[in-house]
Short mmCIF file of C-alpha atoms in Angstrom, two decimals:
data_model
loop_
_atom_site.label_atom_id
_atom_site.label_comp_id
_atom_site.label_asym_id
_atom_site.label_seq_id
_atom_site.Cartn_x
_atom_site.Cartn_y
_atom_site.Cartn_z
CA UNK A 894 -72.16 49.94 -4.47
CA UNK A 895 -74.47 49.64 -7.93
CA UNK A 896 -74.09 46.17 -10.04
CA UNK A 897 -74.19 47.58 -13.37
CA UNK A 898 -74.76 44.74 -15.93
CA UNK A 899 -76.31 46.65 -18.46
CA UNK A 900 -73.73 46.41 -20.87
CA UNK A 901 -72.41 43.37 -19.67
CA UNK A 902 -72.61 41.70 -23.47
CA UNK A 903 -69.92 43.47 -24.59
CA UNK A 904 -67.13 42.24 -22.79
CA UNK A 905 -67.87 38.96 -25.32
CA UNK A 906 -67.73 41.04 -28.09
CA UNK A 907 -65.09 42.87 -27.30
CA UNK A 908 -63.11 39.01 -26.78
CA UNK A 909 -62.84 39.14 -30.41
CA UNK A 910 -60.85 42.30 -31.06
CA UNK A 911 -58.48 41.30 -27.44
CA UNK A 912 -57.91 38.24 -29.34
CA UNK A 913 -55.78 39.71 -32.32
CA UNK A 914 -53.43 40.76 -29.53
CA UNK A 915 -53.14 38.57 -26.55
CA UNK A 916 -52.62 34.80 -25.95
CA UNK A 917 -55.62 32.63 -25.65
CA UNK A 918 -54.51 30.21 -22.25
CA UNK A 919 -55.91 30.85 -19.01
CA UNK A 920 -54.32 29.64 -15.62
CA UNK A 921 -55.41 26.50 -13.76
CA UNK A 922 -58.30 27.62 -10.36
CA UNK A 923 -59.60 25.40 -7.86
CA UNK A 924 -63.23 25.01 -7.97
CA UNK A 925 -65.22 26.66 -5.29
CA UNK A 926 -67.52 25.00 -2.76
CA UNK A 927 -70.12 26.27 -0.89
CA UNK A 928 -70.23 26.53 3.18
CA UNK A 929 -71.64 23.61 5.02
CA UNK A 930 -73.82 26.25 6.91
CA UNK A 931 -75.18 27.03 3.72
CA UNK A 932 -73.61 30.40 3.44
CA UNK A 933 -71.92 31.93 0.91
CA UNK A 934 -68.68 31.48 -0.49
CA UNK A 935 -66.71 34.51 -1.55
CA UNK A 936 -64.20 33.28 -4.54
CA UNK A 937 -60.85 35.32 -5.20
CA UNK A 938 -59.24 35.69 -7.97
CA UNK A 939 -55.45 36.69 -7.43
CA UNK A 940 -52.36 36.48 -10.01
CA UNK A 941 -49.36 34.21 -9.76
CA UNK A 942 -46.86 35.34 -7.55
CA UNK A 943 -48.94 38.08 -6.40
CA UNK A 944 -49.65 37.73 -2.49
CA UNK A 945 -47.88 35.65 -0.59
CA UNK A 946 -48.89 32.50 0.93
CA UNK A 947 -49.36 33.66 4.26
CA UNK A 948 -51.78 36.79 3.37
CA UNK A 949 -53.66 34.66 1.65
CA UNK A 950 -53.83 32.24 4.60
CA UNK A 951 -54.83 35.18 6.21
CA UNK A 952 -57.26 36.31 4.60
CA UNK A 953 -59.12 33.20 4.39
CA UNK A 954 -59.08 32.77 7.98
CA UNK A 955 -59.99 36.69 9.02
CA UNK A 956 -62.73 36.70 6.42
CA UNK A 957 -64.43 33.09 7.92
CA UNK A 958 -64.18 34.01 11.07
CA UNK A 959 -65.89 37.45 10.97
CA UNK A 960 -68.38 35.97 8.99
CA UNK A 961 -69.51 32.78 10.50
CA UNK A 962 -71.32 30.20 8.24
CA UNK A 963 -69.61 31.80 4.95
CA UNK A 964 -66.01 30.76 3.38
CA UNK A 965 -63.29 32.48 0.95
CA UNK A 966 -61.78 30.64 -1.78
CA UNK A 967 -58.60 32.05 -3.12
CA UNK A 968 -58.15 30.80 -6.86
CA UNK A 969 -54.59 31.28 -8.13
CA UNK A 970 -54.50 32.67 -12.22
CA UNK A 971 -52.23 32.31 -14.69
CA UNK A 972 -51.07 35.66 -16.28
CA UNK A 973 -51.39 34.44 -20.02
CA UNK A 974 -54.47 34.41 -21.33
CA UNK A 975 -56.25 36.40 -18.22
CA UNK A 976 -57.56 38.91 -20.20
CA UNK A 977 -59.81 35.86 -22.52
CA UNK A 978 -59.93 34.39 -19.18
CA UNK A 979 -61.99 36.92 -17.47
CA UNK A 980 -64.04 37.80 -20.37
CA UNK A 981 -65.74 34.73 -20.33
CA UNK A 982 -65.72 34.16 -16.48
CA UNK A 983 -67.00 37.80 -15.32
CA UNK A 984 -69.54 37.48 -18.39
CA UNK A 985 -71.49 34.47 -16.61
CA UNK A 986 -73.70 34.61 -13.43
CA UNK A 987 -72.53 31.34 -12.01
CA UNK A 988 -69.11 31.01 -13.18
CA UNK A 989 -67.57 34.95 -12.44
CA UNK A 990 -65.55 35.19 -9.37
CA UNK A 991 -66.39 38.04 -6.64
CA UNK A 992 -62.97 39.39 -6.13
CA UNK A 993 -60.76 40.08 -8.80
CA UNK A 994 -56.87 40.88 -9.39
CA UNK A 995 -56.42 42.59 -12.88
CA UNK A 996 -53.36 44.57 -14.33
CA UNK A 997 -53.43 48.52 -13.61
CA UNK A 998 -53.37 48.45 -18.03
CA UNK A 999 -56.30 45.75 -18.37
CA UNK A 1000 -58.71 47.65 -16.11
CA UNK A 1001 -60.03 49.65 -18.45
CA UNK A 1002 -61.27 46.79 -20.63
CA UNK A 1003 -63.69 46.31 -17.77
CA UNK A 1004 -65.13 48.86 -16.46
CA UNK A 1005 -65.89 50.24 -19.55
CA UNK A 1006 -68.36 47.51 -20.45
CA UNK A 1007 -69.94 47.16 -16.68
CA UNK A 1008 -67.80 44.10 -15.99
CA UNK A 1009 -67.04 45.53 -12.37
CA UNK A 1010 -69.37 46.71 -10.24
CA UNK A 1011 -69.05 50.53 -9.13
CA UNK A 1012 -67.14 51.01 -5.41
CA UNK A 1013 -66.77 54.64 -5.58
CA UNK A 1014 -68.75 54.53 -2.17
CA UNK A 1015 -65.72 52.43 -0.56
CA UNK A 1016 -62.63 54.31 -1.67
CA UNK A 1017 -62.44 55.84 1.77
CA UNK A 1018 -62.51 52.60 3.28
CA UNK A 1019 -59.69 51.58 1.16
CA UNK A 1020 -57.43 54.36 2.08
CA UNK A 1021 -58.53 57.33 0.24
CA UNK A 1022 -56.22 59.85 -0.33
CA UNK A 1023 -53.36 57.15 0.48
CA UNK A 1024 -54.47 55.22 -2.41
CA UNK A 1025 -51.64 55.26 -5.09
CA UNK A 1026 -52.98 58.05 -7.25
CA UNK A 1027 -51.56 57.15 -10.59
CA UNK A 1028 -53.73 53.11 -10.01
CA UNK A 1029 -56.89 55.32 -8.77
CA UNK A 1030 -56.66 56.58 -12.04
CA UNK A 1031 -56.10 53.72 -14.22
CA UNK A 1032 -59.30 52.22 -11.75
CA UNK A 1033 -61.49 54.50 -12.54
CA UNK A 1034 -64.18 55.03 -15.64
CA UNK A 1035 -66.75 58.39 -16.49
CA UNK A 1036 -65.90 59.56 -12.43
CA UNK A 1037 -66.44 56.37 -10.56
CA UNK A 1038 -63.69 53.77 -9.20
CA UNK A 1039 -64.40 50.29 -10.34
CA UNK A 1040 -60.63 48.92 -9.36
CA UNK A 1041 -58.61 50.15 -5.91
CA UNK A 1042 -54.46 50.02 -6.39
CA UNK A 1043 -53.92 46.74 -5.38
CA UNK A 1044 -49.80 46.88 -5.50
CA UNK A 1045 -47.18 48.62 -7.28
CA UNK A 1046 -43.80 47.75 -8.01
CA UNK A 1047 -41.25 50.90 -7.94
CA UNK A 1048 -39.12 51.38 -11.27
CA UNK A 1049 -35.80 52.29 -9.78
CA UNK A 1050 -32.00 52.92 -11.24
CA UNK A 1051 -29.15 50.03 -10.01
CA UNK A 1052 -25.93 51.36 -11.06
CA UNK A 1053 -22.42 49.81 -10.06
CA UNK A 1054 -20.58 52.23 -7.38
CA UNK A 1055 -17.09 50.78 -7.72
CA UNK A 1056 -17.23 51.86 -11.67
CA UNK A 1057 -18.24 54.81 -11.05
CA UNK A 1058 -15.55 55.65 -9.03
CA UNK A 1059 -12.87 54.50 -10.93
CA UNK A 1060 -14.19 56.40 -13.89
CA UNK A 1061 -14.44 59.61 -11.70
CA UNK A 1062 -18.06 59.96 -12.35
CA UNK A 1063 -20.09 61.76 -9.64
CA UNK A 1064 -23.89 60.27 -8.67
CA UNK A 1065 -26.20 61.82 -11.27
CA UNK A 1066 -28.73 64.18 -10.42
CA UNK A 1067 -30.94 64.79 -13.25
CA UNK A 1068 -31.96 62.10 -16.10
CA UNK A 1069 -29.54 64.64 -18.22
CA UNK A 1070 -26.78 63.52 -15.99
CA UNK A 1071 -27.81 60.36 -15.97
CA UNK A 1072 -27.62 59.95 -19.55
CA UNK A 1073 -24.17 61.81 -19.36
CA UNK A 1074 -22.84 59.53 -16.59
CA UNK A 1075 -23.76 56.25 -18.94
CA UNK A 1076 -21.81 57.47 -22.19
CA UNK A 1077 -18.65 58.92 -20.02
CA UNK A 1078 -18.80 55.46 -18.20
CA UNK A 1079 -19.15 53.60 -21.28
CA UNK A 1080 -16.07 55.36 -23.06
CA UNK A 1081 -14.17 55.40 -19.60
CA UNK A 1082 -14.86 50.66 -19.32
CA UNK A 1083 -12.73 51.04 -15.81
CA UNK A 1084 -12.26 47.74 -16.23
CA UNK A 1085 -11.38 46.95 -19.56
CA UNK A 1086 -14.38 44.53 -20.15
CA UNK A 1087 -15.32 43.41 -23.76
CA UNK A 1088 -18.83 44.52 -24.98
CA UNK A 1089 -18.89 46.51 -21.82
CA UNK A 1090 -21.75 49.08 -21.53
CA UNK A 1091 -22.33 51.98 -19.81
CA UNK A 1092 -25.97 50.74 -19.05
CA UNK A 1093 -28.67 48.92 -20.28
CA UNK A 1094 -31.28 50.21 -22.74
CA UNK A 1095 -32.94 48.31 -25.03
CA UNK A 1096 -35.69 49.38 -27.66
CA UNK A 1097 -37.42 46.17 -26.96
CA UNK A 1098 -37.97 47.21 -23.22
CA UNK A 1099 -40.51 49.94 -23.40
CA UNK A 1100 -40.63 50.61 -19.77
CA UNK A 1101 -37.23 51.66 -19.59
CA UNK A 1102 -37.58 53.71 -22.48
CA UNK A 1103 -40.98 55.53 -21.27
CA UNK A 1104 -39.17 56.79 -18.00
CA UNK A 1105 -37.63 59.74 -20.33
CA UNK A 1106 -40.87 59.81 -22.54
CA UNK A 1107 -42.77 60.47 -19.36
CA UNK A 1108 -40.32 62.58 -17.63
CA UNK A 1109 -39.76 64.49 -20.81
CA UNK A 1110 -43.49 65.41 -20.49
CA UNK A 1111 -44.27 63.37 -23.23
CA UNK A 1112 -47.02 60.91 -23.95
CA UNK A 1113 -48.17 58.12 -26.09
CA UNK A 1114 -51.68 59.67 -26.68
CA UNK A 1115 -53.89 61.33 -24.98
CA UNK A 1116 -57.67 61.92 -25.09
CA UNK A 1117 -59.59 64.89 -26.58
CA UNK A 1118 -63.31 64.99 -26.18
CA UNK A 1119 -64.13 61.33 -27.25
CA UNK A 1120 -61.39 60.71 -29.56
CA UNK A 1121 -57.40 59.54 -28.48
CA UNK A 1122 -54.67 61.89 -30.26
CA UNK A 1123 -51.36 60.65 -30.95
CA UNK A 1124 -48.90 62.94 -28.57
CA UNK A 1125 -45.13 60.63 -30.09
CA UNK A 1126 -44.53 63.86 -31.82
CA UNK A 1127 -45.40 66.90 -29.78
CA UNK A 1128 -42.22 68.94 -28.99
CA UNK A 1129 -41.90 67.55 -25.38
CA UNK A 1130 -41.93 63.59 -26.41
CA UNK A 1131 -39.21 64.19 -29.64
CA UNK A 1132 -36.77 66.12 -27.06
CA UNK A 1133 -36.96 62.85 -24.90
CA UNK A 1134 -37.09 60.84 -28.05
CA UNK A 1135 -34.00 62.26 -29.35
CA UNK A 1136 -32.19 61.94 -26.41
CA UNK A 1137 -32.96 57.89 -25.78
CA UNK A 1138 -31.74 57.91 -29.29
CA UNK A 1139 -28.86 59.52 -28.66
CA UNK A 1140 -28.14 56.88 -25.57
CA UNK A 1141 -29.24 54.01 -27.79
CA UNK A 1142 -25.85 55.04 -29.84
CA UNK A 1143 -23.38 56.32 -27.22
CA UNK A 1144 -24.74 54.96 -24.22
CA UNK A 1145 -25.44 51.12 -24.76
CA UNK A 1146 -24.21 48.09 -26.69
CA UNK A 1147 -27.94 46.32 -26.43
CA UNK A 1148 -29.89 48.58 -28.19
CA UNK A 1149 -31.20 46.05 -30.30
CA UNK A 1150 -30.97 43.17 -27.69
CA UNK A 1151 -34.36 40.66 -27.65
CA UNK A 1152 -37.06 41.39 -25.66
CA UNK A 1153 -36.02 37.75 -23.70
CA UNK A 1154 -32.77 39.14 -23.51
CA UNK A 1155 -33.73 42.43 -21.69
CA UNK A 1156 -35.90 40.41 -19.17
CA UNK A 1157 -32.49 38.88 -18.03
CA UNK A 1158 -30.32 42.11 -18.48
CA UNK A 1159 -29.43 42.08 -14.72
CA UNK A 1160 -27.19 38.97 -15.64
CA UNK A 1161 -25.31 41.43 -17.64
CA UNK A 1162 -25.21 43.98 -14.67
CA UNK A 1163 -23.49 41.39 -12.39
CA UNK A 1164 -21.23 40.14 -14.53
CA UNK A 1165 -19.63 43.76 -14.79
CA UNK A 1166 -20.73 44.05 -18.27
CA UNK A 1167 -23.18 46.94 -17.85
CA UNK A 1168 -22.87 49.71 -15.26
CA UNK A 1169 -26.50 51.03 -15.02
CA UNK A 1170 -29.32 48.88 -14.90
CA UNK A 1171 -33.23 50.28 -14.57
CA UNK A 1172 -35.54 47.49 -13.34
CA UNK A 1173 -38.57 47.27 -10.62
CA UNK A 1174 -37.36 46.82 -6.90
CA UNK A 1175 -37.83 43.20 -7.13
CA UNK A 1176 -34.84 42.91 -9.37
CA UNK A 1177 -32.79 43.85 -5.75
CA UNK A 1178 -33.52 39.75 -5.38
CA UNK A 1179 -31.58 39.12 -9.33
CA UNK A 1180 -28.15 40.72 -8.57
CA UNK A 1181 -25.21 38.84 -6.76
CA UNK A 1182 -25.76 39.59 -3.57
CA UNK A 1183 -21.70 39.30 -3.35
CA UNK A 1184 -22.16 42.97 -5.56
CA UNK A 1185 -24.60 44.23 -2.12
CA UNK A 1186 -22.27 42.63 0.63
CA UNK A 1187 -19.33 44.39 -1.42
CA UNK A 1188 -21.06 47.38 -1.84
CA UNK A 1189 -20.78 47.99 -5.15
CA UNK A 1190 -24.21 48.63 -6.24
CA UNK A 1191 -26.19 51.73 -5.55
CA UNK A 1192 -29.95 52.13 -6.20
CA UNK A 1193 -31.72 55.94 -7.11
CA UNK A 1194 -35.11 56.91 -8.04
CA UNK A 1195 -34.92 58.05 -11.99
CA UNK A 1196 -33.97 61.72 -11.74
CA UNK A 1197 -35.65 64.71 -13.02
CA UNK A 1198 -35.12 67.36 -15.18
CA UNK A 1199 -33.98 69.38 -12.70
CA UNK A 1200 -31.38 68.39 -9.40
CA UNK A 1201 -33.94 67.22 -6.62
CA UNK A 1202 -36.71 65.94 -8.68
CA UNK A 1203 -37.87 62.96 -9.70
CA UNK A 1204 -38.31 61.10 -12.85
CA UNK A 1205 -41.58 59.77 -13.82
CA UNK A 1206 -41.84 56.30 -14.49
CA UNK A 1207 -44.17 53.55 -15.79
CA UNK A 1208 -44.93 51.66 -12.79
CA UNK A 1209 -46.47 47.88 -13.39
CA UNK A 1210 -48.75 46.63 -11.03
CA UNK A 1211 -52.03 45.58 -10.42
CA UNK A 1212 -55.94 46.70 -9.71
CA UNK A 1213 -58.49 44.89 -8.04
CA UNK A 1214 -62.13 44.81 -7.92
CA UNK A 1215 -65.69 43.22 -7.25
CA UNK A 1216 -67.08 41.36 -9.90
CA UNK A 1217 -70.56 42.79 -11.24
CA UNK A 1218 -71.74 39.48 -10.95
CA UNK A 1219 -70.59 39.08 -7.51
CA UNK A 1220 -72.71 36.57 -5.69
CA UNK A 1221 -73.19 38.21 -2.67
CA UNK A 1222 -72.38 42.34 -2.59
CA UNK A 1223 -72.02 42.56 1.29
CA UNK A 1224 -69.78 39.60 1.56
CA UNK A 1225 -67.59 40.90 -1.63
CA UNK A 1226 -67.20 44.30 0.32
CA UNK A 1227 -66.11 42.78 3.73
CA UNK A 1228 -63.36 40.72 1.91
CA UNK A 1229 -62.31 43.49 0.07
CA UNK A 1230 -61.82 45.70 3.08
CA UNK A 1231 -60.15 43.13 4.61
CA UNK A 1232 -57.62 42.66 1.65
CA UNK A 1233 -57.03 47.14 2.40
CA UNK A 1234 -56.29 45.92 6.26
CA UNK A 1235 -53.13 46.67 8.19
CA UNK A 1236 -52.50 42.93 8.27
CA UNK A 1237 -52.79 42.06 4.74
CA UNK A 1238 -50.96 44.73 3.48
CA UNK A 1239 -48.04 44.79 5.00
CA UNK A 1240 -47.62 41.33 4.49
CA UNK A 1241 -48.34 42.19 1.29
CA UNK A 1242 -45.01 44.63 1.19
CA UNK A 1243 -43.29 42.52 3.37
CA UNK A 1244 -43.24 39.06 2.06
CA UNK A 1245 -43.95 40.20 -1.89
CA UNK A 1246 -41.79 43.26 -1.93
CA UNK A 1247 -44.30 45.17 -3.84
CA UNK A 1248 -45.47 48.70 -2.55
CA UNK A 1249 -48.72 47.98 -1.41
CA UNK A 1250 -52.23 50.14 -2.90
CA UNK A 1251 -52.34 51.59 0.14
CA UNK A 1252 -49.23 53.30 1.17
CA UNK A 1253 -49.55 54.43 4.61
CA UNK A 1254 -48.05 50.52 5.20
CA UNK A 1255 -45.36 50.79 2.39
CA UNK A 1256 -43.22 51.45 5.83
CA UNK A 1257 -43.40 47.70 5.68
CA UNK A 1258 -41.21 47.35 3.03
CA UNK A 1259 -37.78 46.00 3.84
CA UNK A 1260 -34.13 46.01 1.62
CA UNK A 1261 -31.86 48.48 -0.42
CA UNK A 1262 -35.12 50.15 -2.81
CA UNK A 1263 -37.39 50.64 0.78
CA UNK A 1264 -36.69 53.82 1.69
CA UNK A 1265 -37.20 55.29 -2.25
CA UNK A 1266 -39.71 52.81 -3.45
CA UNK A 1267 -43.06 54.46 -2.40
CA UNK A 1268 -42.17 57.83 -3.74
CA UNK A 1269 -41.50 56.62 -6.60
CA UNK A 1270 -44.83 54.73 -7.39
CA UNK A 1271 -46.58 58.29 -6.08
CA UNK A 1272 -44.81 59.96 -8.72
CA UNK A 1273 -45.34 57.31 -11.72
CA UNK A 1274 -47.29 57.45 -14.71
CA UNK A 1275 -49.57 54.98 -16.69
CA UNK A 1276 -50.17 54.19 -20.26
CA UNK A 1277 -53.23 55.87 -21.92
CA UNK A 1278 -56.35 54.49 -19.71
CA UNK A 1279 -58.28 53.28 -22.93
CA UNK A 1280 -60.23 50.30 -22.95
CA UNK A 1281 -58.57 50.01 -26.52
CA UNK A 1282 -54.82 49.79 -24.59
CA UNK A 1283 -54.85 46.57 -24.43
CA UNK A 1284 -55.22 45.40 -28.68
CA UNK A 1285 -52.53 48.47 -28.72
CA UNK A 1286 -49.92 46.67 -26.13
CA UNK A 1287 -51.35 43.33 -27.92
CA UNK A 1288 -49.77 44.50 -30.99
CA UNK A 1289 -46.28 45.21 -29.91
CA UNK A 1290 -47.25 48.76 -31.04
CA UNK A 1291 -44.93 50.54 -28.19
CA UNK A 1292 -41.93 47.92 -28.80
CA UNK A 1293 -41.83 48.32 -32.54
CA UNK A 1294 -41.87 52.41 -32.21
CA UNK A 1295 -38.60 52.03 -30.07
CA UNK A 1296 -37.40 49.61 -31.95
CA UNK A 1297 -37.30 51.63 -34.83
CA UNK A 1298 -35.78 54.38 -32.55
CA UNK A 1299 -33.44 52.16 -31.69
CA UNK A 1300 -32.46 51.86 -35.05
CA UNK A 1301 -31.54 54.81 -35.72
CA UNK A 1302 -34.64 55.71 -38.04
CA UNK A 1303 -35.53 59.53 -38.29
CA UNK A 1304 -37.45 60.62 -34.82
CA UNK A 1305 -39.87 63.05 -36.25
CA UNK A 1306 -40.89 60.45 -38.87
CA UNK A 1307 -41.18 57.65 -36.61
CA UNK A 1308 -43.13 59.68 -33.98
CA UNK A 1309 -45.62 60.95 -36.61
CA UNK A 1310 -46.37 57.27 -38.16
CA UNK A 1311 -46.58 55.73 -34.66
CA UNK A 1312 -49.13 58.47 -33.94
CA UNK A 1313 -51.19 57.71 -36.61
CA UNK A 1314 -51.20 53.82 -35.77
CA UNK A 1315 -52.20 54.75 -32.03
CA UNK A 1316 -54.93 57.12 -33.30
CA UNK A 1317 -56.70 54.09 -35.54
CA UNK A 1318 -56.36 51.52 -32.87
CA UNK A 1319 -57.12 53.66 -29.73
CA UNK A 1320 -60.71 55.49 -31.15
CA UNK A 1321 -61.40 52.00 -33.29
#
């Protein structure tokens, strides 16, 4: 592994284009102290609600006793602000941590300046080829891995069994059907339920939306040589396009719903208001578990375009790597094998629910999305991997275009003027 701090300035310049985009407060951290053997101590930066109490325990413990006279601080961030955060952090000698949790979306903003250090040399030791491929992706910059797959969570369809029945409507098996089974279900309301819906879609819940996008074979952009093209309006993304616009107006009642509304959609879901819900597995925990112990909800993978296959979705997660200005490269490269162990990753599935980087322990994984869950994530896709992504998503660029899909604005038009916007932003 190479520190590469060459270019290191620029992550403070490029603060001040982030900034348009993204919130400017940073989490709470402990401060770190160093060994009374006079070792070193390895700091670790990890998001809230990312790794459960325990692995971190864990880890701590493993790490100090394998390396006797050294210690491992885990430092607990705030999501808001990180991305300011870690700009000024990674930027400094003494302050940057050595370990560092970063969204599969934000990784780029690193590694393209030199921020993290290169550890192309330890993907093996990570899990290689088990590494989810989609995060390896989003991890890496000009053919080198600067951020493993840290943990995915699986994008999955919840959909209410006991209305499907009653409406006659069979389990769908392509995204086609799928899309069929929502408006038939919707006209059908078994149950006679005001505002009901035949499943939740939202134009300010791009995620959701990007499943067909992506499964379409669509794209927001993609790069050419050194420059990003717009792709909103090649043939592939206005077939899905026109179909989520079609849902948006036979499908779904919340097409215009708030973006705090669709972060709480599942409270629609149990109270029998919507009959298809598409969240990450963790959303198993927000419906009544009276629905489970009834068994009225059933849980797919987003199908294909054709019976058998499977959708592809956007799957949110996080990357994580060693700091550039790590304070001590062996140490930094024990701890982060250690984090790619048996032990902490399952816990890591286990406790957290999330599908770990390194699936050969996703087997871990317990509860109703388990067994569909890890082929899921191995079939997702990511966002363009542009260091640029970030203003882009900053911007609400992606939740105003489906907005204005959502409201019923001409697709071709839309598509066109969205690619033009993602074309100035991405290659400025």
């Amino acid at each position: 592994m190479k520190h590469t701090t060459s270019r290191f300035t620029k992550v403070l310049a490029l603060g001040a284009a982030l900034a348009l985009g993204l919130t400017a407060c940073g989490g709470e951290s402990s401060s770190s102290s160093p060994s009374e053997a006079g070792g070193q101590d390895v700091r670790v930066w990890f998001m809230k609600d990312s790794v459960p109490d325990s692995a971190q325990q864990w880890l701590k413990t493993e790490f100090e006793e394998q390396n006797p006279g050294s210690t491992l601080t885990v430092e607990v961030q705030q999501w808001n602000g990180i991305v300011q955060k870690l700009q000024t952090s990674l930027a400094s000698e003494d302050e940057s941590p050595d370990i560092v949790e970063v969204g599969n979306t934000q990784v780029a903003t690193f590694s393209s300046v030199g921020a993290f250090a290169d550890i192309s040399d330890l993907e093996a030791d990570l899990g290689g080829d088990d590494l989810i491929q989609s995060f390896l992706d989003a991890g890496s910059w000009e053919g080198k891995l600067y951020a493993a797959p840290f943990y995915a969570g699986a994008r999955v369809v919840y959909y209410r069994t006991d209305l499907f029945q009653q409406a006659g409507i069979a389990v769908p098996t392509t995204i086609e059907e799928l899309g069929e089974a929502a408006k038939k279900l919707q006209a059908a309301n078994p149950e006679g339920t005001p505002d009901f819906s035949g499943m939740y879609l939202a134009g300010a819940d791009p995620h959701t939306n990007e499943g067909w996008l992506f499964t379409y074979g669509g794209q927001y952009a993609e790069q050419e040589g050194d420059q990003w093209v717009g792709r909103l309006s090649t043939p592939e993304s206005i077939a899905a396009l026109t179909e989520v616009q079609d849902l948006y107006g036979s499908a779904t009642k919340y097409a215009l719903d708030s973006n705090e509304n669709a972060q709480v959609a599942y409270e629609l879901f149990n109270e029998g208001k919507v009959g298809i819900y598409s969240s990450l597995n963790y959303a198993v925990g927000k419906i009544d578990k009276a629905l489970w112990d009834a068994g009225k909800v059933g849980v797919m993978p987003l199908p294909g375009l054709q019976p058998g296959t499977l959708g592809k979705t956007f799957s949110g997660g996080s990357s994580i790597g060693i700091s550039a200005n790590n304070h001590d490269e062996e140490l930094s490269e024990a701890a982060l094998k250690l984090i790619y162990s048996e032990d902490f990753q399952t816990r890591l599935a286990a406790e957290s629910g999330w599908i770990p980087g390194n699936t050969t322990y996703a087997s871990a994984l317990t509860g109703p999305t388990a067994a569909i869950s890890q082929d899921v994530v191995q079939n997702s896709e990511l966002t363009p991997n542009s260091p640029q992504w970030g203003v882009v998503d900053g911007n609400n660029v992606p939740r105003d275009f489906w907005v204005r899909i959502a409201r019923g604005e001409d697709v071709a038009t839309v598509a066109e003027e969205t690619d033009a916007t993602l074309e100035e932003q991405l290659n400025g």
